[in-house]
């Protein structure tokens, strides 16, 4: 298993290109199931999760072509991917493929809409919480689907003639349920209203792509989505938004080490709450014509309290990284996680660097320490693992992060991008 070895205490200086958003690229790829025509996606990041979804879609019969510049340049605009689901050859998404990644469960929406049936393995638990699928099942039932659970699979059937529009009021904000029900409703007969919809930028990106494919969706960007079903969708060419979580991660890394970093291609409107927190913590955050610049010279970090919330709140996917930053701040910071019940697994690992963190229910109290010391640590999930890299960048001496396959799921060329800004970091293979 690959590891990352790094030596800390180097300030980061330079420019980091932000890749396409994983959490937009995945549902956009899934949207290809809705049309027999080609969907061309630009700026798709090269990630293990994208590869895994390619396998799942190919199993349903999607033909996938990837055009990338070779050799891959650190500054390029990601891959261009053409997905053509001329014919769906299999409406079953098997356990072996779905269990590796929760987002693959979302194929249930388009399969049911287009083929009127789907058999999709339950995604199962995940390291960050139980993550049930009850909202998906409720939403699809509101569109007329009959759903049963059979040997670990969700077996869904649309009524004769296909799904019918309905009213779906989500009990709490869910990104995955919103994507899935929205995609299913595009081909349903009649009008669907989704209340309490997620408004994450990735939802807007997917909704706009669906509109470009011929869907009728209004209320994009609001908590109420209204979808008038159409008979068919067509192909289009569409751009994946820049990754706001990668942006926030590098912004926190720069704030942690000090220095001057331009996050090229990044968008502030997708990340305002987290950027405000970084700026209150003591880094200068400025908007440049081609991205966001983070500067911290000399001044220390200040403790800042944050509460994790759905967009536009502070993202749960940046909670671990912000906690790493707060380990070096002056004072005590309270970080309250409200989305996933078990997303503090990085705490024990951060403490190996000498961090002082106490958990009380869903809140972590982080008391800043004057120094972190390099350590051998283990990645437990995608965002937790990158928080260990951030801690290692500021720590005295050598850090080794084990099990970095988690990192490869969601960060494109992480070591390369950090190394280009002066970090002493390398991947050790095997
Ligand atoms: C998406 O997961 C993201 N994944 C996650 O990013 C992100 O942490 C999460 O949204 C929250 O922003 C992708 O986009 C691929 P949810 P998702 O449904 O859709 C509960 C990463 O690191 N819930 O919005 O699975 C659920 O348990 C990943 O890139 C139910 O109770 O999250 C959670 O507490 C990790 N029943 C809350 O809702 C359901 O049927 C929000 O989860 C569905 C969800």
Short mmCIF file of C-alpha atoms in Angstrom, two decimals, residues 43 61 89 152 415:
data_model
loop_
_atom_site.label_atom_id
_atom_site.label_comp_id
_atom_site.label_asym_id
_atom_site.label_seq_id
_atom_site.Cartn_x
_atom_site.Cartn_y
_atom_site.Cartn_z
CA UNK A 43 -12.71 19.08 -16.63
CA UNK A 61 -23.70 -0.58 -21.01
CA UNK A 89 -27.83 -3.62 -21.13
CA UNK A 152 -29.36 -6.61 0.29
CA UNK A 415 1.85 15.51 -3.65
#
